[in-house]
Amino acid sequence: MVGTGQSGNSAVPSPQALQPALPPAQVQPPSPPPATYTLTPERRAQAIAYSRSLYVLYFLGTLLSLGIYILLWRAGIAVRFRQWARKVSRRHFVQCLIFIPLFVTAATLLNLPLDFYSGYVLEHQFGLSTQGIASWFGDWGKSLGIVAAIGVIVAWVFYAVVRRSPRRSWFYFWLATIPLVLTYILIEPYAIEPLFYKFTPLQKTHPALVEQIEAMLKHAGVSVPRTRIFEMDASSRTKAVDAYVSGLGASKRVVVWDTTLRRMGPDELLLVLGHETGHYALHHIPKEFVLDEAVALLFFFLGYLAVNSLMEMVGSRPGVEGIGDLASLPLVLFVLTLLVFLSAPLVNGISRHYEHQADQFGLEVAYGIVPDPNAAEVRSLQILGEEDLADPEPNPFIKFWLYTHPPLDDRIRFAAAYKPWAEAKPLKLLSKPR
Ligand SMILES: [Zn+2]
């Protein structure tokens, strides 16, 4: 993604369409744009207030999830759901088919107040959302269905592994996550994303821009077929601007939000596309997958130790028959939530590295095509920050813990300063000589 930096809600919205801070690309500004992230005092106050709310909600959300799993555990709710599932069938898969949707629905309903506040109330409060309440609940229902469906498969595999090989379950389950996650990444653009948004090939809506993108990529010796570049109707939900890369192999694609297309001039858009095609050309999705799986292996082992000792401590009291029992799910998810939380600095640090690389790639690929790639990238990031209310001054701990992208001010400074061509140095990421 181009991103504003914060993790958490990636589909999160953004601000009012403001006056452009700078003229569009074809009209070159008389002096270079400021090399820092600059907001009006009012906008700056909004950006700080909004970002702080997101940070608080992130930590609060983690605590709430932990509390919900304790409740589902201590109140014997998971045990009751498992009893119902056993009455229906003795087959493990059928039991998952009954138990998981019940469990996911209960947990999601308990989470609803916070989800509604962060996904609907807050976004409207800051003028970022364009979504009506019915549409928001429609999305909420679809997400619930998706989580329940995926949950059935994952829980089925997890409990089958735990029952067959309790001691090495952490390792075998980790092995199983490899094809599961790869399949998810592969089918996401076909099976998940179209449930929420419409995707139109960019060459249908912006043929001239696609020509320019192709010229830019060809110039760099990189190829992204034009049928792999899409426009997404993000404006049906948000005013925020963004773009991203998803899929794997045959489903790999670059997606630009329609809000971004409306809000940016052609040079800024080429820089956005330069960043995204950087993810594509530098194979960031498979590379991050490998690194994240390595992190997961370590954390699954720690999780295995934690689940076992917790089971010994609080164990059978609420009628749970061991870790192989479906009713242990709240305990397993309690530990998983903690691990996801604790692994965030590592996973987000990996992401920040690749996001920085994509920024660098974007500048290199735009050089020689866009008259002043540095100025265009600065303007593009500036628009992104203003529209999405990116935090102008995240504190170092917040950056370390939850930033998937370098803070916007760092990115803008880099965008203004990185020009190896001016110093007769070789390009770092594009090997093809110009
Ligand atoms: Zn990115």
GROMACS .gro file of C-alpha atoms and ligand atoms in nm:
model
  435
    1MET     CA    1   0.000   0.000   0.000
    2VAL     CA    2   0.092   0.359  -0.026
    3GLY     CA    3  -0.045   0.384   0.323
    4THR     CA    4  -0.047   0.647   0.591
    5GLY     CA    5   0.162   0.441   0.824
    6GLN     CA    6  -0.069   0.313   1.089
    7SER     CA    7  -0.167  -0.050   1.085
    8GLY     CA    8  -0.500  -0.166   1.213
    9ASN     CA    9  -0.775  -0.053   0.985
   10SER     CA   10  -0.642  -0.074   0.637
   11ALA     CA   11  -0.979   0.001   0.486
   12VAL     CA   12  -0.997   0.311   0.692
   13PRO     CA   13  -1.117   0.619   0.546
   14SER     CA   14  -1.005   0.969   0.523
   15PRO     CA   15  -1.079   1.340   0.520
   16GLN     CA   16  -1.267   1.603   0.333
   17ALA     CA   17  -1.158   1.684  -0.014
   18LEU     CA   18  -0.944   1.983   0.065
   19GLN     CA   19  -0.800   2.237  -0.166
   20PRO     CA   20  -0.487   2.093  -0.321
   21ALA     CA   21  -0.186   2.208  -0.122
   22LEU     CA   22  -0.001   2.258  -0.446
   23PRO     CA   23  -0.100   2.298  -0.808
   24PRO     CA   24  -0.145   1.980  -1.013
   25ALA     CA   25   0.155   1.831  -1.182
   26GLN     CA   26   0.136   1.985  -1.525
   27VAL     CA   27   0.165   2.333  -1.374
   28GLN     CA   28   0.511   2.326  -1.219
   29PRO     CA   29   0.529   2.526  -0.898
   30PRO     CA   30   0.769   2.820  -0.915
   31SER     CA   31   0.969   2.695  -0.618
   32PRO     CA   32   1.016   2.336  -0.500
   33PRO     CA   33   0.757   2.213  -0.246
   34PRO     CA   34   0.863   2.205   0.121
   35ALA     CA   35   1.064   1.894   0.200
   36THR     CA   36   0.861   1.822   0.513
   37TYR     CA   37   0.505   1.711   0.580
   38THR     CA   38   0.315   2.038   0.618
   39LEU     CA   39  -0.042   2.084   0.738
   40THR     CA   40  -0.254   2.386   0.825
   41PRO     CA   41  -0.287   2.427   1.206
   42GLU     CA   42  -0.648   2.309   1.193
   43ARG     CA   43  -0.572   2.006   0.979
   44ARG     CA   44  -0.271   1.925   1.191
   45ALA     CA   45  -0.482   1.922   1.508
   46GLN     CA   46  -0.734   1.694   1.336
   47ALA     CA   47  -0.461   1.458   1.213
   48ILE     CA   48  -0.313   1.430   1.562
   49ALA     CA   49  -0.652   1.376   1.728
   50TYR     CA   50  -0.754   1.116   1.470
   51SER     CA   51  -0.424   0.927   1.487
   52ARG     CA   52  -0.430   0.921   1.867
   53SER     CA   53  -0.781   0.777   1.859
   54LEU     CA   54  -0.658   0.501   1.628
   55TYR     CA   55  -0.366   0.420   1.859
   56VAL     CA   56  -0.591   0.407   2.167
   57LEU     CA   57  -0.840   0.190   1.979
   58TYR     CA   58  -0.563  -0.048   1.873
   59PHE     CA   59  -0.450  -0.113   2.230
   60LEU     CA   60  -0.805  -0.108   2.364
   61GLY     CA   61  -0.913  -0.349   2.090
   62THR     CA   62  -0.643  -0.596   2.189
   63LEU     CA   63  -0.744  -0.575   2.556
   64LEU     CA   64  -1.112  -0.614   2.468
   65SER     CA   65  -1.043  -0.924   2.256
   66LEU     CA   66  -0.850  -1.078   2.545
   67GLY     CA   67  -1.141  -0.998   2.777
   68ILE     CA   68  -1.393  -1.148   2.535
   69TYR     CA   69  -1.199  -1.476   2.515
   70ILE     CA   70  -1.176  -1.492   2.894
   71LEU     CA   71  -1.552  -1.439   2.913
   72LEU     CA   72  -1.628  -1.707   2.651
   73TRP     CA   73  -1.399  -1.937   2.847
   74ARG     CA   74  -1.503  -1.866   3.205
   75ALA     CA   75  -1.876  -1.845   3.136
   76GLY     CA   76  -1.865  -2.191   2.977
   77ILE     CA   77  -2.006  -2.057   2.650
   78ALA     CA   78  -1.752  -2.242   2.436
   79VAL     CA   79  -1.828  -2.564   2.625
   80ARG     CA   80  -2.200  -2.520   2.554
   81PHE     CA   81  -2.139  -2.459   2.183
   82ARG     CA   82  -1.920  -2.772   2.171
   83GLN     CA   83  -2.196  -2.976   2.341
   84TRP     CA   84  -2.445  -2.864   2.076
   85ALA     CA   85  -2.194  -2.950   1.802
   86ARG     CA   86  -2.143  -3.299   1.950
   87LYS     CA   87  -2.518  -3.360   1.958
   88VAL     CA   88  -2.537  -3.297   1.586
   89SER     CA   89  -2.251  -3.517   1.476
   90ARG     CA   90  -1.955  -3.724   1.588
   91ARG     CA   91  -1.752  -3.615   1.290
   92HIS     CA   92  -1.487  -3.356   1.367
   93PHE     CA   93  -1.543  -3.150   1.052
   94VAL     CA   94  -1.919  -3.127   1.109
   95GLN     CA   95  -1.856  -3.025   1.469
   96CYS     CA   96  -1.633  -2.743   1.343
   97LEU     CA   97  -1.905  -2.648   1.097
   98ILE     CA   98  -2.147  -2.598   1.389
   99PHE     CA   99  -1.909  -2.474   1.659
  100ILE     CA  100  -1.702  -2.218   1.470
  101PRO     CA  101  -1.985  -2.004   1.325
  102LEU     CA  102  -2.150  -1.994   1.670
  103PHE     CA  103  -1.825  -1.901   1.839
  104VAL     CA  104  -1.725  -1.641   1.578
  105THR     CA  105  -2.072  -1.484   1.593
  106ALA     CA  106  -2.061  -1.457   1.973
  107ALA     CA  107  -1.710  -1.304   1.973
  108THR     CA  108  -1.794  -1.065   1.688
  109LEU     CA  109  -2.114  -0.948   1.858
  110LEU     CA  110  -1.924  -0.879   2.180
  111ASN     CA  111  -1.676  -0.679   1.973
  112LEU     CA  112  -1.947  -0.489   1.788
  113PRO     CA  113  -1.953  -0.174   2.005
  114LEU     CA  114  -1.582  -0.111   1.953
  115ASP     CA  115  -1.593  -0.209   1.584
  116PHE     CA  116  -1.885   0.022   1.527
  117TYR     CA  117  -1.715   0.308   1.706
  118SER     CA  118  -1.384   0.271   1.522
  119GLY     CA  119  -1.525   0.176   1.182
  120TYR     CA  120  -1.828   0.403   1.167
  121VAL     CA  121  -1.854   0.671   1.437
  122LEU     CA  122  -1.492   0.784   1.437
  123GLU     CA  123  -1.465   0.784   1.058
  124HIS     CA  124  -1.774   1.004   1.028
  125GLN     CA  125  -1.661   1.227   1.313
  126PHE     CA  126  -1.345   1.311   1.119
  127GLY     CA  127  -1.527   1.342   0.786
  128LEU     CA  128  -1.346   1.046   0.637
  129SER     CA  129  -1.636   0.810   0.569
  130THR     CA  130  -1.887   0.824   0.285
  131GLN     CA  131  -2.061   0.507   0.401
  132GLY     CA  132  -2.420   0.483   0.524
  133ILE     CA  133  -2.508   0.274   0.826
  134ALA     CA  134  -2.683   0.000   0.626
  135SER     CA  135  -2.381  -0.043   0.402
  136TRP     CA  136  -2.151  -0.051   0.706
  137PHE     CA  137  -2.356  -0.327   0.866
  138GLY     CA  138  -2.365  -0.508   0.531
  139ASP     CA  139  -1.984  -0.512   0.530
  140TRP     CA  140  -1.978  -0.615   0.894
  141GLY     CA  141  -2.205  -0.912   0.815
  142LYS     CA  142  -1.995  -1.014   0.515
  143SER     CA  143  -1.676  -0.999   0.721
  144LEU     CA  144  -1.839  -1.213   0.987
  145GLY     CA  145  -1.931  -1.472   0.721
  146ILE     CA  146  -1.578  -1.470   0.578
  147VAL     CA  147  -1.415  -1.510   0.920
  148ALA     CA  148  -1.655  -1.794   1.007
  149ALA     CA  149  -1.586  -1.976   0.678
  150ILE     CA  150  -1.208  -1.942   0.706
  151GLY     CA  151  -1.232  -2.022   1.077
  152VAL     CA  152  -1.400  -2.358   1.006
  153ILE     CA  153  -1.110  -2.466   0.784
  154VAL     CA  154  -0.834  -2.336   1.011
  155ALA     CA  155  -0.991  -2.481   1.329
  156TRP     CA  156  -1.053  -2.814   1.155
  157VAL     CA  157  -0.683  -2.835   1.061
  158PHE     CA  158  -0.562  -2.703   1.397
  159TYR     CA  159  -0.760  -2.949   1.612
  160ALA     CA  160  -0.684  -3.241   1.379
  161VAL     CA  161  -0.311  -3.166   1.420
  162VAL     CA  162  -0.335  -3.121   1.799
  163ARG     CA  163  -0.523  -3.451   1.839
  164ARG     CA  164  -0.280  -3.650   1.626
  165SER     CA  165   0.043  -3.502   1.744
  166PRO     CA  166   0.002  -3.298   2.062
  167ARG     CA  167   0.374  -3.243   2.119
  168ARG     CA  168   0.472  -3.128   1.776
  169SER     CA  169   0.140  -2.961   1.695
  170TRP     CA  170   0.302  -2.616   1.687
  171PHE     CA  171   0.535  -2.728   1.410
  172TYR     CA  172   0.283  -2.925   1.203
  173PHE     CA  173   0.026  -2.652   1.232
  174TRP     CA  174   0.288  -2.400   1.122
  175LEU     CA  175   0.358  -2.621   0.818
  176ALA     CA  176  -0.014  -2.629   0.745
  177THR     CA  177  -0.038  -2.249   0.757
  178ILE     CA  178   0.197  -2.226   0.456
  179PRO     CA  179  -0.048  -2.366   0.196
  180LEU     CA  180  -0.343  -2.210   0.383
  181VAL     CA  181  -0.199  -1.857   0.374
  182LEU     CA  182  -0.070  -1.895   0.017
  183THR     CA  183  -0.416  -2.007  -0.095
  184TYR     CA  184  -0.569  -1.710   0.084
  185ILE     CA  185  -0.332  -1.461  -0.083
  186LEU     CA  186  -0.395  -1.627  -0.420
  187ILE     CA  187  -0.775  -1.623  -0.407
  188GLU     CA  188  -0.825  -1.298  -0.212
  189PRO     CA  189  -0.850  -1.077  -0.525
  190TYR     CA  190  -1.120  -1.306  -0.670
  191ALA     CA  191  -1.304  -1.432  -0.363
  192ILE     CA  192  -1.282  -1.159  -0.097
  193GLU     CA  193  -1.211  -0.814  -0.241
  194PRO     CA  194  -1.504  -0.814  -0.492
  195LEU     CA  195  -1.746  -0.876  -0.203
  196PHE     CA  196  -1.676  -0.521  -0.089
  197TYR     CA  197  -1.562  -0.321  -0.391
  198LYS     CA  198  -1.595  -0.302  -0.768
  199PHE     CA  199  -1.279  -0.335  -0.974
  200THR     CA  200  -1.248  -0.195  -1.325
  201PRO     CA  201  -0.940  -0.234  -1.545
  202LEU     CA  202  -0.767   0.104  -1.534
  203GLN     CA  203  -0.724   0.100  -1.910
  204LYS     CA  204  -1.103   0.130  -1.944
  205THR     CA  205  -1.130   0.440  -1.725
  206HIS     CA  206  -0.787   0.606  -1.765
  207PRO     CA  207  -0.632   0.479  -2.091
  208ALA     CA  208  -0.388   0.774  -2.113
  209LEU     CA  209  -0.258   0.708  -1.762
  210VAL     CA  210  -0.209   0.338  -1.843
  211GLU     CA  211  -0.006   0.437  -2.151
  212GLN     CA  212   0.216   0.649  -1.928
  213ILE     CA  213   0.250   0.372  -1.670
  214GLU     CA  214   0.352   0.127  -1.940
  215ALA     CA  215   0.606   0.371  -2.079
  216MET     CA  216   0.743   0.427  -1.730
  217LEU     CA  217   0.778   0.056  -1.658
  218LYS     CA  218   0.921  -0.028  -1.998
  219HIS     CA  219   1.180   0.242  -1.950
  220ALA     CA  220   1.284   0.061  -1.632
  221GLY     CA  221   1.281  -0.285  -1.785
  222VAL     CA  222   0.989  -0.393  -1.563
  223SER     CA  223   0.671  -0.547  -1.693
  224VAL     CA  224   0.328  -0.535  -1.532
  225PRO     CA  225   0.061  -0.636  -1.787
  226ARG     CA  226  -0.200  -0.360  -1.827
  227THR     CA  227  -0.477  -0.610  -1.752
  228ARG     CA  228  -0.326  -0.637  -1.402
  229ILE     CA  229  -0.388  -0.271  -1.312
  230PHE     CA  230  -0.731  -0.193  -1.163
  231GLU     CA  231  -0.935   0.099  -1.035
  232MET     CA  232  -1.131   0.033  -0.713
  233ASP     CA  233  -1.444   0.227  -0.612
  234ALA     CA  234  -1.312   0.320  -0.267
  235SER     CA  235  -1.530   0.633  -0.281
  236SER     CA  236  -1.829   0.410  -0.201
  237ARG     CA  237  -1.689   0.389   0.154
  238THR     CA  238  -1.429   0.658   0.211
  239LYS     CA  239  -1.264   0.983   0.114
  240ALA     CA  240  -0.919   0.846   0.191
  241VAL     CA  241  -0.667   0.793  -0.088
  242ASP     CA  242  -0.452   0.485  -0.133
  243ALA     CA  243  -0.336   0.209  -0.368
  244TYR     CA  244  -0.211  -0.144  -0.307
  245VAL     CA  245  -0.080  -0.466  -0.455
  246SER     CA  246  -0.245  -0.801  -0.384
  247GLY     CA  247  -0.260  -1.157  -0.509
  248LEU     CA  248   0.006  -1.404  -0.609
  249GLY     CA  249   0.106  -1.560  -0.940
  250ALA     CA  250  -0.191  -1.548  -1.174
  251SER     CA  251  -0.392  -1.326  -0.939
  252LYS     CA  252  -0.119  -1.066  -0.875
  253ARG     CA  253  -0.243  -0.713  -0.939
  254VAL     CA  254  -0.200  -0.342  -0.875
  255VAL     CA  255  -0.508  -0.157  -0.746
  256VAL     CA  256  -0.556   0.222  -0.734
  257TRP     CA  257  -0.842   0.373  -0.537
  258ASP     CA  258  -1.071   0.600  -0.743
  259THR     CA  259  -1.031   0.864  -0.471
  260THR     CA  260  -0.659   0.874  -0.547
  261LEU     CA  261  -0.725   0.908  -0.920
  262ARG     CA  262  -0.954   1.203  -0.857
  263ARG     CA  263  -0.738   1.379  -0.608
  264MET     CA  264  -0.393   1.359  -0.769
  265GLY     CA  265  -0.244   1.498  -1.089
  266PRO     CA  266  -0.082   1.271  -1.352
  267ASP     CA  267   0.274   1.306  -1.218
  268GLU     CA  268   0.171   1.227  -0.859
  269LEU     CA  269  -0.029   0.928  -0.984
  270LEU     CA  270   0.275   0.798  -1.170
  271LEU     CA  271   0.472   0.815  -0.845
  272VAL     CA  272   0.195   0.624  -0.663
  273LEU     CA  273   0.200   0.363  -0.939
  274GLY     CA  274   0.579   0.361  -0.928
  275HIS     CA  275   0.560   0.269  -0.558
  276GLU     CA  276   0.300  -0.005  -0.614
  277THR     CA  277   0.472  -0.156  -0.915
  278GLY     CA  278   0.784  -0.157  -0.696
  279HIS     CA  279   0.606  -0.399  -0.462
  280TYR     CA  280   0.509  -0.598  -0.768
  281ALA     CA  281   0.847  -0.596  -0.945
  282LEU     CA  282   1.054  -0.654  -0.629
  283HIS     CA  283   0.832  -0.951  -0.528
  284HIS     CA  284   0.747  -0.801  -0.191
  285ILE     CA  285   0.440  -1.020  -0.130
  286PRO     CA  286   0.630  -1.354  -0.143
  287LYS     CA  287   0.929  -1.204   0.043
  288GLU     CA  288   0.715  -1.070   0.325
  289PHE     CA  289   0.529  -1.398   0.334
  290VAL     CA  290   0.855  -1.588   0.394
  291LEU     CA  291   0.972  -1.348   0.666
  292ASP     CA  292   0.631  -1.340   0.836
  293GLU     CA  293   0.619  -1.721   0.834
  294ALA     CA  294   0.961  -1.724   1.002
  295VAL     CA  295   0.824  -1.493   1.273
  296ALA     CA  296   0.517  -1.717   1.299
  297LEU     CA  297   0.731  -2.029   1.356
  298LEU     CA  298   0.895  -1.869   1.659
  299PHE     CA  299   0.568  -1.736   1.795
  300PHE     CA  300   0.380  -2.064   1.738
  301PHE     CA  301   0.637  -2.240   1.952
  302LEU     CA  302   0.598  -1.978   2.226
  303GLY     CA  303   0.221  -2.009   2.186
  304TYR     CA  304   0.238  -2.385   2.226
  305LEU     CA  305   0.427  -2.344   2.555
  306ALA     CA  306   0.184  -2.075   2.674
  307VAL     CA  307  -0.132  -2.271   2.587
  308ASN     CA  308   0.000  -2.579   2.767
  309SER     CA  309   0.094  -2.398   3.084
  310LEU     CA  310  -0.233  -2.203   3.086
  311MET     CA  311  -0.423  -2.528   3.041
  312GLU     CA  312  -0.243  -2.673   3.343
  313MET     CA  313  -0.320  -2.364   3.549
  314VAL     CA  314  -0.685  -2.304   3.465
  315GLY     CA  315  -0.743  -2.625   3.277
  316SER     CA  316  -1.041  -2.845   3.327
  317ARG     CA  317  -1.231  -2.613   3.562
  318PRO     CA  318  -1.491  -2.498   3.311
  319GLY     CA  319  -1.538  -2.846   3.160
  320VAL     CA  320  -1.279  -2.829   2.884
  321GLU     CA  321  -1.129  -3.170   2.806
  322GLY     CA  322  -0.785  -3.053   2.696
  323ILE     CA  323  -0.632  -2.859   2.410
  324GLY     CA  324  -0.767  -3.109   2.156
  325ASP     CA  325  -1.121  -3.016   2.262
  326LEU     CA  326  -1.292  -2.753   2.045
  327ALA     CA  327  -1.400  -2.583   2.368
  328SER     CA  328  -1.036  -2.485   2.429
  329LEU     CA  329  -1.069  -2.231   2.146
  330PRO     CA  330  -1.110  -1.922   2.369
  331LEU     CA  331  -0.785  -2.011   2.546
  332VAL     CA  332  -0.605  -2.074   2.216
  333LEU     CA  333  -0.731  -1.742   2.075
  334PHE     CA  334  -0.640  -1.561   2.395
  335VAL     CA  335  -0.280  -1.675   2.348
  336LEU     CA  336  -0.291  -1.607   1.972
  337THR     CA  337  -0.416  -1.251   2.031
  338LEU     CA  338  -0.132  -1.189   2.274
  339LEU     CA  339   0.120  -1.331   2.027
  340VAL     CA  340  -0.011  -1.126   1.736
  341PHE     CA  341   0.015  -0.821   1.959
  342LEU     CA  342   0.371  -0.904   2.069
  343SER     CA  343   0.489  -0.988   1.719
  344ALA     CA  344   0.356  -0.658   1.578
  345PRO     CA  345   0.687  -0.467   1.610
  346LEU     CA  346   0.869  -0.739   1.418
  347VAL     CA  347   0.608  -0.784   1.145
  348ASN     CA  348   0.558  -0.407   1.107
  349GLY     CA  349   0.934  -0.349   1.100
  350ILE     CA  350   0.957  -0.590   0.805
  351SER     CA  351   0.673  -0.405   0.635
  352ARG     CA  352   0.837  -0.064   0.690
  353HIS     CA  353   1.153  -0.192   0.524
  354TYR     CA  354   0.968  -0.297   0.209
  355GLU     CA  355   0.756   0.018   0.203
  356HIS     CA  356   1.068   0.229   0.210
  357GLN     CA  357   1.211   0.020  -0.072
  358ALA     CA  358   0.893   0.075  -0.277
  359ASP     CA  359   0.925   0.452  -0.226
  360GLN     CA  360   1.282   0.434  -0.349
  361PHE     CA  361   1.182   0.221  -0.647
  362GLY     CA  362   0.904   0.467  -0.734
  363LEU     CA  363   1.150   0.756  -0.750
  364GLU     CA  364   1.397   0.558  -0.958
  365VAL     CA  365   1.136   0.434  -1.204
  366ALA     CA  366   0.986   0.781  -1.247
  367TYR     CA  367   1.322   0.941  -1.317
  368GLY     CA  368   1.346   1.037  -1.683
  369ILE     CA  369   0.965   1.011  -1.727
  370VAL     CA  370   0.828   1.263  -1.478
  371PRO     CA  371   1.000   1.603  -1.513
  372ASP     CA  372   1.081   1.627  -1.141
  373PRO     CA  373   1.019   1.292  -0.966
  374ASN     CA  374   1.126   1.428  -0.624
  375ALA     CA  375   0.877   1.716  -0.631
  376ALA     CA  376   0.599   1.491  -0.765
  377GLU     CA  377   0.660   1.231  -0.492
  378VAL     CA  378   0.661   1.500  -0.223
  379ARG     CA  379   0.327   1.634  -0.353
  380SER     CA  380   0.182   1.285  -0.379
  381LEU     CA  381   0.275   1.197  -0.019
  382GLN     CA  382   0.157   1.536   0.101
  383ILE     CA  383  -0.187   1.474  -0.055
  384LEU     CA  384  -0.194   1.126   0.099
  385GLY     CA  385  -0.118   1.269   0.444
  386GLU     CA  386  -0.375   1.548   0.421
  387GLU     CA  387  -0.652   1.327   0.292
  388ASP     CA  388  -0.591   1.034   0.524
  389LEU     CA  389  -0.506   1.247   0.830
  390ALA     CA  390  -0.163   1.091   0.874
  391ASP     CA  391   0.004   1.171   1.204
  392PRO     CA  392   0.262   1.451   1.157
  393GLU     CA  393   0.457   1.348   1.467
  394PRO     CA  394   0.408   0.986   1.578
  395ASN     CA  395   0.610   0.909   1.889
  396PRO     CA  396   0.893   0.657   1.845
  397PHE     CA  397   0.721   0.386   2.047
  398ILE     CA  398   0.404   0.408   1.835
  399LYS     CA  399   0.613   0.401   1.518
  400PHE     CA  400   0.807   0.099   1.643
  401TRP     CA  401   0.497  -0.090   1.750
  402LEU     CA  402   0.239  -0.028   1.484
  403TYR     CA  403   0.366   0.159   1.181
  404THR     CA  404   0.352  -0.050   0.864
  405HIS     CA  405   0.503   0.243   0.670
  406PRO     CA  406   0.773   0.491   0.767
  407PRO     CA  407   0.608   0.805   0.916
  408LEU     CA  408   0.496   1.043   0.643
  409ASP     CA  409   0.740   1.315   0.737
  410ASP     CA  410   1.034   1.071   0.698
  411ARG     CA  411   0.899   0.961   0.362
  412ILE     CA  412   0.863   1.317   0.237
  413ARG     CA  413   1.216   1.407   0.349
  414PHE     CA  414   1.349   1.102   0.168
  415ALA     CA  415   1.142   1.182  -0.142
  416ALA     CA  416   1.289   1.530  -0.156
  417ALA     CA  417   1.647   1.421  -0.097
  418TYR     CA  418   1.691   1.096  -0.289
  419LYS     CA  419   1.840   1.181  -0.630
  420PRO     CA  420   2.137   0.957  -0.714
  421TRP     CA  421   2.111   1.080  -1.076
  422ALA     CA  422   2.207   1.430  -0.964
  423GLU     CA  423   2.519   1.292  -0.797
  424ALA     CA  424   2.609   1.057  -1.084
  425LYS     CA  425   2.557   0.755  -0.854
  426PRO     CA  426   2.407   0.428  -0.981
  427LEU     CA  427   2.043   0.349  -0.904
  428LYS     CA  428   2.002   0.098  -0.623
  429LEU     CA  429   1.693  -0.095  -0.721
  430LEU     CA  430   1.676  -0.062  -1.097
  431SER     CA  431   1.964  -0.245  -1.251
  432LYS     CA  432   1.886  -0.163  -1.612
  433PRO     CA  433   2.111   0.113  -1.740
  434ARG     CA  434   1.927   0.411  -1.879
  435ZN      ZN  435   0.336   0.018  -0.031
   0.00000   0.00000   0.00000
